[in-house]
CSV table of C-alpha atoms and ligand atoms in Angstrom, one decimal:
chain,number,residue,atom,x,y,z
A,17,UNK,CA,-12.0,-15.7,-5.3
A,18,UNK,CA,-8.7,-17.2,-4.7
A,19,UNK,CA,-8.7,-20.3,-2.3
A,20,UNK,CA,-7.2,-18.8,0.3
A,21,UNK,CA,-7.8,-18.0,4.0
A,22,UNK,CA,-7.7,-14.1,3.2
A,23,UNK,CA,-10.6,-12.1,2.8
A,24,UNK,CA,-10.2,-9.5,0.7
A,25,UNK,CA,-12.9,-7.5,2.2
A,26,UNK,CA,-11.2,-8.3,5.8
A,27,UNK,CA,-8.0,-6.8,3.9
A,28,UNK,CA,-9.6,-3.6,2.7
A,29,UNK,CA,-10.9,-3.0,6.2
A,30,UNK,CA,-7.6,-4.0,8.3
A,31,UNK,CA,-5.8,-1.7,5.5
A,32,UNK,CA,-8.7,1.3,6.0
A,33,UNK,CA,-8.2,0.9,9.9
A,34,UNK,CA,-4.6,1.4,9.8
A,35,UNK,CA,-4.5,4.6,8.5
A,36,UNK,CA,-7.5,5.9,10.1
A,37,UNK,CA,-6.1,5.3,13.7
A,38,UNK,CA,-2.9,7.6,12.2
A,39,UNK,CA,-5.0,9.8,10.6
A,40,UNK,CA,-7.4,9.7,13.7
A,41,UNK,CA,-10.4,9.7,12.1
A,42,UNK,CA,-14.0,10.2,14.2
A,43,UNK,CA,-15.5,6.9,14.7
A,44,UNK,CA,-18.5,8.0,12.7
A,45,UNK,CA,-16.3,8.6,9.6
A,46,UNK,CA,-14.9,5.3,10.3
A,47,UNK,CA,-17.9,3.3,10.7
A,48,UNK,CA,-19.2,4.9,7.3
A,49,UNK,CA,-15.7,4.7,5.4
A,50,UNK,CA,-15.1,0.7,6.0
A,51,UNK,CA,-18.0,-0.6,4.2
A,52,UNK,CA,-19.9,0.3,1.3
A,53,UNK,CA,-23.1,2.7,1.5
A,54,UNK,CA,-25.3,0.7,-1.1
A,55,UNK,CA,-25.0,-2.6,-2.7
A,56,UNK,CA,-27.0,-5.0,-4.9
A,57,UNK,CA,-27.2,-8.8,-5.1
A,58,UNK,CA,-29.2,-10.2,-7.6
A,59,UNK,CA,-29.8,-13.1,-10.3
A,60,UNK,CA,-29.4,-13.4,-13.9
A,61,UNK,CA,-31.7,-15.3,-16.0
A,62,UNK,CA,-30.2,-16.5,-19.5
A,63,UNK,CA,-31.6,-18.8,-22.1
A,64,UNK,CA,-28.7,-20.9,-22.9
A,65,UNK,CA,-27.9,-21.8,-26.4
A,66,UNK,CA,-29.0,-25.3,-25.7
A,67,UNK,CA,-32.7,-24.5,-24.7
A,68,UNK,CA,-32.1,-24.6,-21.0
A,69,UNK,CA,-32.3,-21.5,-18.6
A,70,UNK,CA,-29.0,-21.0,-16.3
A,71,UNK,CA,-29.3,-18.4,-13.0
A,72,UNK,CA,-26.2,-16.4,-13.0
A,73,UNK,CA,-25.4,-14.1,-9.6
A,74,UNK,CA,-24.7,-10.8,-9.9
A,75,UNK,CA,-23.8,-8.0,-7.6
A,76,UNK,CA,-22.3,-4.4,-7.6
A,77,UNK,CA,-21.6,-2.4,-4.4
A,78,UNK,CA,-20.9,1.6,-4.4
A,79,UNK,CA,-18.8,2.0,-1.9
A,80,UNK,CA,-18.4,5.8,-1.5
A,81,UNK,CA,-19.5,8.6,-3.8
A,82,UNK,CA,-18.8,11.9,-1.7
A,83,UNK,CA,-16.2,13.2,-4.6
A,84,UNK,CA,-18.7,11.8,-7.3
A,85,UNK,CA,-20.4,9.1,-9.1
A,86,UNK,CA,-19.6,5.4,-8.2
A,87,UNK,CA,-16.9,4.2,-10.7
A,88,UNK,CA,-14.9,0.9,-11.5
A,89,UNK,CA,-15.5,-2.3,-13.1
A,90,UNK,CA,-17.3,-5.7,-13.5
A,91,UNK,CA,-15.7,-8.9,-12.7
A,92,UNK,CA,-16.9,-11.9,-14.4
A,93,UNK,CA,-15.1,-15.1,-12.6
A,94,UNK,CA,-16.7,-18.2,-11.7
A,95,UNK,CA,-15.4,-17.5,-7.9
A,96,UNK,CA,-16.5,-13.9,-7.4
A,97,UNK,CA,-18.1,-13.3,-4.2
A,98,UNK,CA,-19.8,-10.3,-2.6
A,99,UNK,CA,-16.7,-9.9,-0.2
A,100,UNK,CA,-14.8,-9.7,-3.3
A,101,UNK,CA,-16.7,-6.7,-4.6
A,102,UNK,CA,-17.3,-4.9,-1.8
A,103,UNK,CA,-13.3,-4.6,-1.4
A,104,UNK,CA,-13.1,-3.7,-4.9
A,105,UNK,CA,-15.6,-1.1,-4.8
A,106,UNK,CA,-13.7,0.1,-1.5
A,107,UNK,CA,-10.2,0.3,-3.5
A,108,UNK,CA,-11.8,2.3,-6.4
A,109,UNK,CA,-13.0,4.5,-3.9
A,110,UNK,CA,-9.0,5.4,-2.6
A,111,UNK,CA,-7.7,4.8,-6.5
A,112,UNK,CA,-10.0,7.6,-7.9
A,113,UNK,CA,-9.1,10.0,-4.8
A,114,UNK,CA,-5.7,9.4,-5.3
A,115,UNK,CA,-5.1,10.3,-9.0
A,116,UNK,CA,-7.7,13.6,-7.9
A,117,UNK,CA,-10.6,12.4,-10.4
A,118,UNK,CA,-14.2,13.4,-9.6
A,119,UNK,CA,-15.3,10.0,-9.0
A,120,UNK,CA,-16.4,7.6,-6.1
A,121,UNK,CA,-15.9,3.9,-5.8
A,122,UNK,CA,-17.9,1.4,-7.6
A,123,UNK,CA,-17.9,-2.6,-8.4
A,124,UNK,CA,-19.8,-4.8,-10.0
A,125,UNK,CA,-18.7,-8.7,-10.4
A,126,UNK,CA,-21.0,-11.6,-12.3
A,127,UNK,CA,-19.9,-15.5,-11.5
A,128,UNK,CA,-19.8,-16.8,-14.2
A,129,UNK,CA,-16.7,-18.4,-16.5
A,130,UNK,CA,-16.9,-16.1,-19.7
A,131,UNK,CA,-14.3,-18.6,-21.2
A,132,UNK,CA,-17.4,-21.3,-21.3
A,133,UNK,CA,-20.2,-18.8,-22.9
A,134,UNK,CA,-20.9,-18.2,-26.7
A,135,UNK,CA,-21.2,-14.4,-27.9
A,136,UNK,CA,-25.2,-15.1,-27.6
A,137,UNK,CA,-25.3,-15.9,-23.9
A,138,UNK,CA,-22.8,-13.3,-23.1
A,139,UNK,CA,-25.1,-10.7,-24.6
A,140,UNK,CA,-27.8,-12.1,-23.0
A,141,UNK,CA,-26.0,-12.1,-19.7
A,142,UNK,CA,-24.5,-8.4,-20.2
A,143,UNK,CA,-28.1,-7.0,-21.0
A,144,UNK,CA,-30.2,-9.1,-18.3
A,145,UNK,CA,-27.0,-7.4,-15.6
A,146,UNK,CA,-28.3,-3.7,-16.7
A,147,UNK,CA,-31.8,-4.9,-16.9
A,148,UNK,CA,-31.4,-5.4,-13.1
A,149,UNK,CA,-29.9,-2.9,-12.2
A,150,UNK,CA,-30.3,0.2,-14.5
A,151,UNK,CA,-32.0,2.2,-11.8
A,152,UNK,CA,-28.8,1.9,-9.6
A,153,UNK,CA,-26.3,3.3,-12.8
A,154,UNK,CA,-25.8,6.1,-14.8
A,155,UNK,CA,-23.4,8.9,-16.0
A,156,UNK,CA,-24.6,10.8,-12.8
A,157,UNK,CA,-24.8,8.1,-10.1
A,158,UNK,CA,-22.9,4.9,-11.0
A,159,UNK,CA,-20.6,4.2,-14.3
A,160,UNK,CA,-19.3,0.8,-14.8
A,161,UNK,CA,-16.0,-0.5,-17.0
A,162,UNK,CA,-14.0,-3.7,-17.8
A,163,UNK,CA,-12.2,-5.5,-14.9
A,164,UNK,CA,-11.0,-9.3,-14.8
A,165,UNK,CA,-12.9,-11.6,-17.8
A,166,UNK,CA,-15.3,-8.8,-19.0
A,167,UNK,CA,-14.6,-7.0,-22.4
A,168,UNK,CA,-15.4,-3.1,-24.5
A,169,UNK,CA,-18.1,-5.5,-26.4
A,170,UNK,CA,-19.3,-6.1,-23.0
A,171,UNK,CA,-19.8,-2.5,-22.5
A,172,UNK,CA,-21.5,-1.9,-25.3
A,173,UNK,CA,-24.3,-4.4,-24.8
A,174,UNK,CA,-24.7,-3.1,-21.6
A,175,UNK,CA,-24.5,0.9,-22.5
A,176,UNK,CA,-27.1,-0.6,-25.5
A,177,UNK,CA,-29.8,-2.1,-23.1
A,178,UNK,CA,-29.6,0.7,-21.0
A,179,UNK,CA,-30.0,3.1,-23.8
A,180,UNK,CA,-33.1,1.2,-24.8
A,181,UNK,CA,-34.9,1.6,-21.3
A,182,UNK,CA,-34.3,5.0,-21.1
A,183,UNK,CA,-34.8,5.7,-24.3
A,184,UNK,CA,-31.9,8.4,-24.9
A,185,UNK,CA,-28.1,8.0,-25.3
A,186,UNK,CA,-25.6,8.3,-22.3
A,187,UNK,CA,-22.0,7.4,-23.8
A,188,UNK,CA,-20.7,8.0,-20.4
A,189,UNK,CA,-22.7,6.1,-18.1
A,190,UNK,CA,-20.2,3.2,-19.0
A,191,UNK,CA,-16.5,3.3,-19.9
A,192,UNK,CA,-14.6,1.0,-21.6
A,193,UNK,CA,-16.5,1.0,-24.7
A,194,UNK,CA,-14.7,0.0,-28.2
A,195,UNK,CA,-12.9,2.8,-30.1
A,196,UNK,CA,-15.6,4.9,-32.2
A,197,UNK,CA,-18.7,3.7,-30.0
A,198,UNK,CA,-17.5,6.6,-27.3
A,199,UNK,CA,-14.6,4.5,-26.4
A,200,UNK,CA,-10.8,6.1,-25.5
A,201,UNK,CA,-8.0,5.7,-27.6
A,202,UNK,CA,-5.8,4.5,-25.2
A,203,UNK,CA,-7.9,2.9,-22.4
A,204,UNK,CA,-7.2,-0.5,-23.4
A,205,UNK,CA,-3.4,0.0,-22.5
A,206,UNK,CA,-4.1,2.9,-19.9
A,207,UNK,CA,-3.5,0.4,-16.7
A,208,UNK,CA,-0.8,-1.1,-17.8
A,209,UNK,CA,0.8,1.7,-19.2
A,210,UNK,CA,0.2,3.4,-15.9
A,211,UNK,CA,2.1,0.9,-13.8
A,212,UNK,CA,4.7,1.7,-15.5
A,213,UNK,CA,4.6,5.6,-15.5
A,214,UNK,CA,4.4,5.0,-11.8
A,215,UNK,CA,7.6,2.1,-11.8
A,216,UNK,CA,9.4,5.1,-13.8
A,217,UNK,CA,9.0,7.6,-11.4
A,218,UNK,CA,9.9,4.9,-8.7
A,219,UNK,CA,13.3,4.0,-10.3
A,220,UNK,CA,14.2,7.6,-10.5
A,221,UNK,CA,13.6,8.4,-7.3
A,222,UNK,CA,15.7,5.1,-5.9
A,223,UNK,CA,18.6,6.3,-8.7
A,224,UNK,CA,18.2,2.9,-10.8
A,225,UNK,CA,19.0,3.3,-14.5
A,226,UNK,CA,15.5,1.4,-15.9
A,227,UNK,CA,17.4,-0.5,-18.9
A,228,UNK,CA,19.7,-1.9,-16.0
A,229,UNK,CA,16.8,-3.7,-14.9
A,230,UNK,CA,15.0,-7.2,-14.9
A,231,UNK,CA,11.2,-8.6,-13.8
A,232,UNK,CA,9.3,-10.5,-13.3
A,233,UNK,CA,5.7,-10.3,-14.2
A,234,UNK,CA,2.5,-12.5,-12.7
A,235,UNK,CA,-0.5,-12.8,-15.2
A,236,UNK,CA,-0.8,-12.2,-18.9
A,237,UNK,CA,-4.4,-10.1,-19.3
A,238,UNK,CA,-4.7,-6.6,-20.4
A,239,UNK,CA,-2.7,-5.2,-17.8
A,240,UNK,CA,0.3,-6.9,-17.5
A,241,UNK,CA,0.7,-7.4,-21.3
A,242,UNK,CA,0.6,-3.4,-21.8
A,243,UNK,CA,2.8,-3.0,-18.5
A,244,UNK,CA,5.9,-5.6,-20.3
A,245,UNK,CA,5.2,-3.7,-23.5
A,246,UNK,CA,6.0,-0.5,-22.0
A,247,UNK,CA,8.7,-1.5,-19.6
A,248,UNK,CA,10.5,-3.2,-22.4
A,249,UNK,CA,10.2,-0.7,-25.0
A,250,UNK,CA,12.0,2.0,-22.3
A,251,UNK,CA,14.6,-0.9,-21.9
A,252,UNK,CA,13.5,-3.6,-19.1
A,253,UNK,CA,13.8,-7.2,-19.3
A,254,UNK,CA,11.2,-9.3,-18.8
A,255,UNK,CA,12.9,-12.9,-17.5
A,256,UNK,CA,9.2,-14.3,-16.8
A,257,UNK,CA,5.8,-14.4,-16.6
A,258,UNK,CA,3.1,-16.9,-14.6
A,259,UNK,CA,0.4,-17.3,-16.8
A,260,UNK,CA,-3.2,-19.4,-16.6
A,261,UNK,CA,-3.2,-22.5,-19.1
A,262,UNK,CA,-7.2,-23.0,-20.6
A,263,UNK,CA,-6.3,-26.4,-21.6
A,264,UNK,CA,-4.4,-27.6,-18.6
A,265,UNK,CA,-6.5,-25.2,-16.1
A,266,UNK,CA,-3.3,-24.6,-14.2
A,267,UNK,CA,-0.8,-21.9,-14.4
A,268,UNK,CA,2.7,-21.7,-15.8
A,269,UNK,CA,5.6,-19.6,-15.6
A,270,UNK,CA,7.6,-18.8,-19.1
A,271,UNK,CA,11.1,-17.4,-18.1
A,272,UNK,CA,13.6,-16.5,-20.5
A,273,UNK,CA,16.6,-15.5,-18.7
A,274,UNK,CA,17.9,-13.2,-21.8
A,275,UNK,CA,14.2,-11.5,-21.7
A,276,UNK,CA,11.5,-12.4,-23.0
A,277,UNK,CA,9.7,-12.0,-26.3
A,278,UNK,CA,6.8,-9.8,-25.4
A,279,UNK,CA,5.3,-9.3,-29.1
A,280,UNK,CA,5.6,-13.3,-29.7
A,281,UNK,CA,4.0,-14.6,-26.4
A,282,UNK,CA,1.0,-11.7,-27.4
A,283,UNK,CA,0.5,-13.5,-30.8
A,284,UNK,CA,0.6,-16.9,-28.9
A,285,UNK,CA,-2.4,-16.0,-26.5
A,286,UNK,CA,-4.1,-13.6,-29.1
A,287,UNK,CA,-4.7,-16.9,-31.0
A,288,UNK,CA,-5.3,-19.1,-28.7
A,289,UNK,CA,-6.9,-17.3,-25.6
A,290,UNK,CA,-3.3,-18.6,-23.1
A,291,UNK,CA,0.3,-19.6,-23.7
A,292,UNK,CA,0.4,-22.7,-25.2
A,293,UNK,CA,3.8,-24.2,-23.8
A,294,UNK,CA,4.9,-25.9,-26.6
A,295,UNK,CA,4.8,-22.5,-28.4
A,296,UNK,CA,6.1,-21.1,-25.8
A,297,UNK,CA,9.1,-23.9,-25.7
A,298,UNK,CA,9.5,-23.0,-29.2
A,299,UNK,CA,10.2,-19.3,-28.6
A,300,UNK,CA,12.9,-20.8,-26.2
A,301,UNK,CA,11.2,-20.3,-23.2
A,302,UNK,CA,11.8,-22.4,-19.5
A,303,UNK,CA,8.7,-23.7,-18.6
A,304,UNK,CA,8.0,-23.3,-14.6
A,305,UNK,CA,5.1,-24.3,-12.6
A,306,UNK,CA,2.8,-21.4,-12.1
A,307,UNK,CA,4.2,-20.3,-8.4
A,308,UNK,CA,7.6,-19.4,-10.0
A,309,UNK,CA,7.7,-16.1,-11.3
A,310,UNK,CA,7.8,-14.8,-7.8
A,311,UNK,CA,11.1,-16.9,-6.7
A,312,UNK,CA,13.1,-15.1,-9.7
A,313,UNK,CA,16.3,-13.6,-9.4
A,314,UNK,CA,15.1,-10.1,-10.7
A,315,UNK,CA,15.0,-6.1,-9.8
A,316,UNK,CA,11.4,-6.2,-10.0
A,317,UNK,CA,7.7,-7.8,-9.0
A,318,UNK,CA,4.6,-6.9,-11.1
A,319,UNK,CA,1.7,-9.1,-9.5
A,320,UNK,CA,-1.2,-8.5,-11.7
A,321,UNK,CA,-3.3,-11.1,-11.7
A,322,UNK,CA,-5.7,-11.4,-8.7
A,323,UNK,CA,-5.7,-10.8,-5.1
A,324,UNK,CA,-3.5,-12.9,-2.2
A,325,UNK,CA,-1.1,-13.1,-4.4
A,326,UNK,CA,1.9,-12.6,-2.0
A,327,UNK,CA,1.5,-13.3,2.0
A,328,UNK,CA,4.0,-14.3,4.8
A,329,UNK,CA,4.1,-18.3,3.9
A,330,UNK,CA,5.4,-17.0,0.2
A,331,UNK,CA,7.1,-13.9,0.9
A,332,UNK,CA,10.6,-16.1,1.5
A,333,UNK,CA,10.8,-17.0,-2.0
A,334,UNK,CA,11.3,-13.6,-2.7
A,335,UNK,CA,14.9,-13.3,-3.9
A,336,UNK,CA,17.2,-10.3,-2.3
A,337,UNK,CA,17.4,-8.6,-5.7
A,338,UNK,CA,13.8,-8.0,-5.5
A,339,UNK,CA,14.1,-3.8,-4.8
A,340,UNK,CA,10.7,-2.9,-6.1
A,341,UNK,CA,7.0,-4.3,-6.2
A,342,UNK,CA,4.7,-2.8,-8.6
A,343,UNK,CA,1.1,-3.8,-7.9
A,344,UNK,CA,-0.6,-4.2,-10.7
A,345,UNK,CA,-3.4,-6.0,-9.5
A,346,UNK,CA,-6.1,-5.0,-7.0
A,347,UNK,CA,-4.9,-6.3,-3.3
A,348,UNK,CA,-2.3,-8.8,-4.5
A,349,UNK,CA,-0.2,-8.7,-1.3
A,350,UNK,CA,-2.4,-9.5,2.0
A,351,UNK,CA,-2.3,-6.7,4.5
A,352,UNK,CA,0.0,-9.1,6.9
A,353,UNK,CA,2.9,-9.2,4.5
A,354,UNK,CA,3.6,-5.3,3.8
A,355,UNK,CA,6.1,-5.2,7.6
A,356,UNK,CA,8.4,-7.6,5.8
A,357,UNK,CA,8.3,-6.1,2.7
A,358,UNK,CA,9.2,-2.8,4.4
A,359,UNK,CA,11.7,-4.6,6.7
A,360,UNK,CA,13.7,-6.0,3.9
A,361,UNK,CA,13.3,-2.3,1.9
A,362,UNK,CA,11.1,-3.0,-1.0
A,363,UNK,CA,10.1,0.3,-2.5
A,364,UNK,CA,6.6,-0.8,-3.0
A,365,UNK,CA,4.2,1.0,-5.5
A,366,UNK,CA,0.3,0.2,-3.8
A,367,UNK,CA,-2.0,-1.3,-6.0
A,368,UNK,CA,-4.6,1.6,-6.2
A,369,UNK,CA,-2.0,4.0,-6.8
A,370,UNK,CA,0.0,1.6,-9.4
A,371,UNK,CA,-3.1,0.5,-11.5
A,372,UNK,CA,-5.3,3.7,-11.3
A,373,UNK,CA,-4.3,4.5,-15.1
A,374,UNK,CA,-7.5,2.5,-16.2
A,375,UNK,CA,-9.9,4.6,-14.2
A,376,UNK,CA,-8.1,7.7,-14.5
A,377,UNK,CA,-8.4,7.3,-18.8
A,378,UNK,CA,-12.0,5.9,-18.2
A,379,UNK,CA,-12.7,9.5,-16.5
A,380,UNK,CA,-11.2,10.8,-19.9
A,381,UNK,CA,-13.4,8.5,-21.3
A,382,UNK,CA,-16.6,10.0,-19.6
A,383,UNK,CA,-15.1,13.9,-20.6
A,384,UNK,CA,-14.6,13.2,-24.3
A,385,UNK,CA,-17.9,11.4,-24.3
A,386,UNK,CA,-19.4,14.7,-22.5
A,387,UNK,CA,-17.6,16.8,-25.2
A,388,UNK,CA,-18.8,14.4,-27.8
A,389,UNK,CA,-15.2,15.7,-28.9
A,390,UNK,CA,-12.5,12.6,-29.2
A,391,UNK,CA,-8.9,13.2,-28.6
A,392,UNK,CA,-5.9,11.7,-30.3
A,393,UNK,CA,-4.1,8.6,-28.7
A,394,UNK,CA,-0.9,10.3,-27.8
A,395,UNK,CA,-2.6,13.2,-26.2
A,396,UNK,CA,-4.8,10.8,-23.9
A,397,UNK,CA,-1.3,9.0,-23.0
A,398,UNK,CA,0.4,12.5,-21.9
A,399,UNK,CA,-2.4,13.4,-20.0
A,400,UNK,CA,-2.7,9.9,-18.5
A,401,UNK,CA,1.1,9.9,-18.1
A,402,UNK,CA,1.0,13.2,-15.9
A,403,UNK,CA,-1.9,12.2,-14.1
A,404,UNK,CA,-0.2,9.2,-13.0
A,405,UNK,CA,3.2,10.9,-12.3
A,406,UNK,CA,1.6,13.6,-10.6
A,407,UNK,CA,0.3,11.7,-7.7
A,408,UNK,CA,3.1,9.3,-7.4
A,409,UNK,CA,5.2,12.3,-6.3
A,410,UNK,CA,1.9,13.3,-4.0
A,411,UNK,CA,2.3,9.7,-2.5
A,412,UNK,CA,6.2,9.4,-2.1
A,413,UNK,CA,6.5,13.0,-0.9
A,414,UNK,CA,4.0,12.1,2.0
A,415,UNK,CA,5.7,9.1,2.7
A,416,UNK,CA,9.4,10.6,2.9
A,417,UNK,CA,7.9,13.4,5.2
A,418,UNK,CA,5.5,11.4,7.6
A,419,UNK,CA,8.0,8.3,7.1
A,420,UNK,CA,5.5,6.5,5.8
A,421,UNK,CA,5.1,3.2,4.1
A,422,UNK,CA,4.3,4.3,0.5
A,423,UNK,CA,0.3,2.4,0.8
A,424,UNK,CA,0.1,4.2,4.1
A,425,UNK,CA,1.1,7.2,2.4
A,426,UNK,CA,-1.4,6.9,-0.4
A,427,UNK,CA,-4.1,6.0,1.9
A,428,UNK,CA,-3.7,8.8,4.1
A,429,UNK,CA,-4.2,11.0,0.7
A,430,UNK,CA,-6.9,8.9,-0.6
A,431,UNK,CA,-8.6,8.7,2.8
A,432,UNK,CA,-8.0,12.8,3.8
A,433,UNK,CA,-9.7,13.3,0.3
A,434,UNK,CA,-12.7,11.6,0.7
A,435,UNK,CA,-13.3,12.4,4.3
A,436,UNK,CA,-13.4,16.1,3.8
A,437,UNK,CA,-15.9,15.2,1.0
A,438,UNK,CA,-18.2,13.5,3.7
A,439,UNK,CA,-17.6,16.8,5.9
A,440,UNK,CA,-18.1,19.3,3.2
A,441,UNK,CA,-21.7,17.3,2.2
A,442,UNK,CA,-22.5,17.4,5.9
A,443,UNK,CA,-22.4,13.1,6.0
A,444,UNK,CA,-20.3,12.9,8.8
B,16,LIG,N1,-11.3,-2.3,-13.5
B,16,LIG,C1,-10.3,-1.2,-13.5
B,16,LIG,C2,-9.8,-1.0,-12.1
B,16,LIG,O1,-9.9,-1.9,-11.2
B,16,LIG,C3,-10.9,0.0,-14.1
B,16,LIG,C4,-12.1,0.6,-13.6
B,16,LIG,C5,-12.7,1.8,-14.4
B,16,LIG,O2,-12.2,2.1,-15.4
B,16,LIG,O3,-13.7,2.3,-13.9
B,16,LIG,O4,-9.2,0.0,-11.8
C-alpha cells in the first residue's frame, strides 16, 4: 500500500519466523502458520452514477481459523494489494489469540478510493463484494468488520445482501454494524480506547505518572481520534498529530506544544472529511509537513495510520524522550527496526496486542448479537478494558520472564495458542 520497499506480507512472515525458531516449531506447523489456508481474488462490477461500468478488485484471505471463525476487516484504499491482505489476515490471526477470543484470522481489502464514490456506488460496491463471496462468509466460517476507508453503513449493506441470498437474518456474520442494527455500543471507540488501556498498563509498569506525559500521534481516523480522546481525558498531552489533507493530497502535522485541542480538530475533520490548516492555524496550531510528528520531543509514539511507518532510514528522528511506542496501526514499524528500538529501551506495545480492542468488542458484538440481548456502553467498555488489560500483563509477564522483546513475547502467546489448536484438530 505504502510506496515503500517493505512488504508487509514479507514482514508478517520474517516476524512469524522469528518466534517460531524460539519457540521451535515443527516445520509442518511452520509451513502452514506463514501463509493463509484460503484466499479469494475477485472483481467488482458497479454501474457508476454516470452510466459507465468500473471493475473494482476485491480480495479477502482467511489466514487461520483453528480457535474459530475467520475475523477482521475490509480495507478499501486505492493501493491495497493481496500481499497487504494476506498480512492482515495473518495479524488478526495472532491479535484474536492474544486477547483469548474464539476467533481466527480474516481480511478482506477492496481498491478502490471510497473518498471519490457517491452513497449509490458504494452500496453497489459493498453488495456486489458479498455477492462474490457469500459462500466463503458467515457467523460460522468467516465474519468481516470495518478497517481503513470502510464504514458501520458499509456493514450493513453488506450483512443486508447477504441476508437476502440466504434468505434468513445472521446479525453476527458481520461486525461493525450501526448501533440498533446489531451494532455494539462502544465498538466505534473500542480500538482506540484499547491502545490506551494497554499504554495505561504500560506506564504503570515503567512507574510514569500518565498526566506527566506528552505524544505524539500519526493519523487522525477512528483509532487515533478515540486513542487522544482517552489519553487526554486521563491527563496526556497531545503536542501533535500527522494527518492526510483531501484537498492538498498530502499529509500534515498540527503540533501544539501546550497540547492540543482534541474536541476542536474532531469538529474540523467531522465537517470537512481532514484538517483543514487554516482551521487548524486558527486553533493555534504549528503546521508541519506530514513526516514530523515522529521527530517530536515527546514521551510517547502512537503510529496509527498504515504500515512502514517507522524503519531504520527514519528511526534517527526519533527524539531520546521517546520511552514508549504504542502501535496503533497494523505493522507500522518494519520488522528491521524493532533491534534499535529495543537497543535504545523503548517499551514498545506490538500492534496486535495494542489495537486488538476493535476485534475483541466486535467478538462482543457477535455474543450480544447471538443473545439478541444488547448491553449498555459502560459495561462493553469494562469488559473491553479487562480484556485488554488482561493480556497486556500475559504479554509483559512473558517478556520479563523469557527476556523477551514485548512483540516476541506476544507472538510466542499468540503463536503457542494457535498451534496447539492445529494439534488438538489433528492439522499438524
Ligand atoms: N479492522 C480492525 C482490526 O484490524 C477490526 C477487525 C474486527 O473487528 O474484526 O483489528
Amino acid at each position: 500500500m505504502s510506496e515503500s520497499k517493505y512488504n508487509p506480507f514479507t514482514n508478517a512472515q520474517i516476524q512469524f519466523d522469528k518466534v517460531a525458531e524460539i519457540l521451535n516449531l515443527e516445520p509442518g506447523m511452520r509451513e502452514l502458520l506463514r501463509q493463509p489456508m484460503r484466499e479469494m481474488h475477485f472483481t467488482i462490477p458497479v454501474k457508476m452514477d454516470d452510466g459507465s461500468t468500473k471493475v473494482f478488485k476485491a480480495y479477502r484471505s482467511r489466514h487461520n481459523d483453528a480457535r474459530g471463525p475467520g475475523k477482521g476487516g475490509i480495507r478499501f484504499h486505492p493501493d491495497e494489494t493481496a500481499d497487504d491482505v494476506r498480512a492482515l489476515s495473518m495479524w488478526m490471526t495472532w491479535k484474536c489469540a492474544v486477547v483469548d477470543i474464539p476467533l481466527g484470522g480474516g481480511k478482506g481489502g477492496i481498491v478502490c478510493d471510497p473518498n471519490v464514490l457517491s452513497p449509490r456506488e458504494m452500496e453497489s460496491l459493498c453488495r456486489g463484494y458479498i455477492r462474490g463471496l457469500y459462500t466463503q462468509v458467515g457467523p460460522n466460517a468467516d465474519v468481516p468488520a470495518p478497517d481503513v476507508g470502510s464504514k458501520p453503513q458499509h456493514m450493513l449493506w453488506m450483512l443486508d445482501e447477504y441476508e437476502t441470498i440466504t434468505g434468513a437474518h445472521y446479525p453476527g456474520m458481520i461486525t461493525g454494524k450501526p448501533v440498533g442494527m446489531g451494532g455494539s455500543l462502544g465498538r466505534t471507540e473500542a480500538t482506540g480506547y484499547g491502545v490506551v488501556y494497554t499504554l495505561v498498563e504500560a506506564l504503570k509498569a515503567a512507574g510514569t505518572d500518565i498526566t506527566k506525559t506528552s505524544a505524539s500521534i500519526q493519523g487522525f481516523g477512528n483509532v487515533a481520534e478515540y486513542a487522544a480522546r482517552l489519553y487526554t481525558e486521563l491527563g496526556g498531552k497531545v503536542t501533535a498529530v500527522s494527518c492526510w489533507n483531501n484537498t492538498d493530497k498530502k499529509a500534515y502535522t498540527f503540533k501544539n506544544k501546550d497540547g492540543l485541542d482534541i474536541q476542536k480538530l474532531v469538529d474540523i475533520k467531522d465537517a470537512s472529511g481532514s484538517i483543514d490548516k487554516e482551521k487548524a492555524e486558527s486553533l493555534g496550531c504549528e503546521i508541519l509537513d506530514g513526516d514530523s510528528w515522529l521527530s517530536q520531543d515527546v514521551d510517547i509514539l502512537m503510529p496509527c495510520a498504515l504500515h512502514n511507518q517507522i524503519t531504520p532510514d527514519n528511526f534517527g528522528v526519533i527524539s531520546r524522550s521517546v520511552k514508549f511506542i504504542a502501535e496503533g496501526a497494523n505493522g507500522p514499524t518494519t520488522p528491521d527496526c524493532d533491534d534499535l528500538i529495543k537497543d535504545r529501551n523503548i517499551f514498545m506495545l506490538p500492534d496486535f496486542l495494542c489495537n486488538a480492542g476493535g476485534v475483541t468488542c466486535s467478538y462482543f458484538e457477535q455474543v450480544q448479537c447471538n443473545m439478541n440481548y444488547f448491553w449498555d456502553r459502560t459495561e462493553v467498555l469494562n469488559k473491553l478494558e479487562y480484556a485488554m488489560t488482561k493480556a497486556f500483563k500475559a504479554v509483559y509477564e512473558v517478556s520479563k520472564e523469557k527476556n523477551l522483546y514485548m512483540r516476541d513475547a506476544a507472538y510466542v502467546i499468540a503463536i503457542n495458542r494457535v498451534a496447539e489448536a492445529v494439534r488438538l484438530r489433528g492439522w499438524a
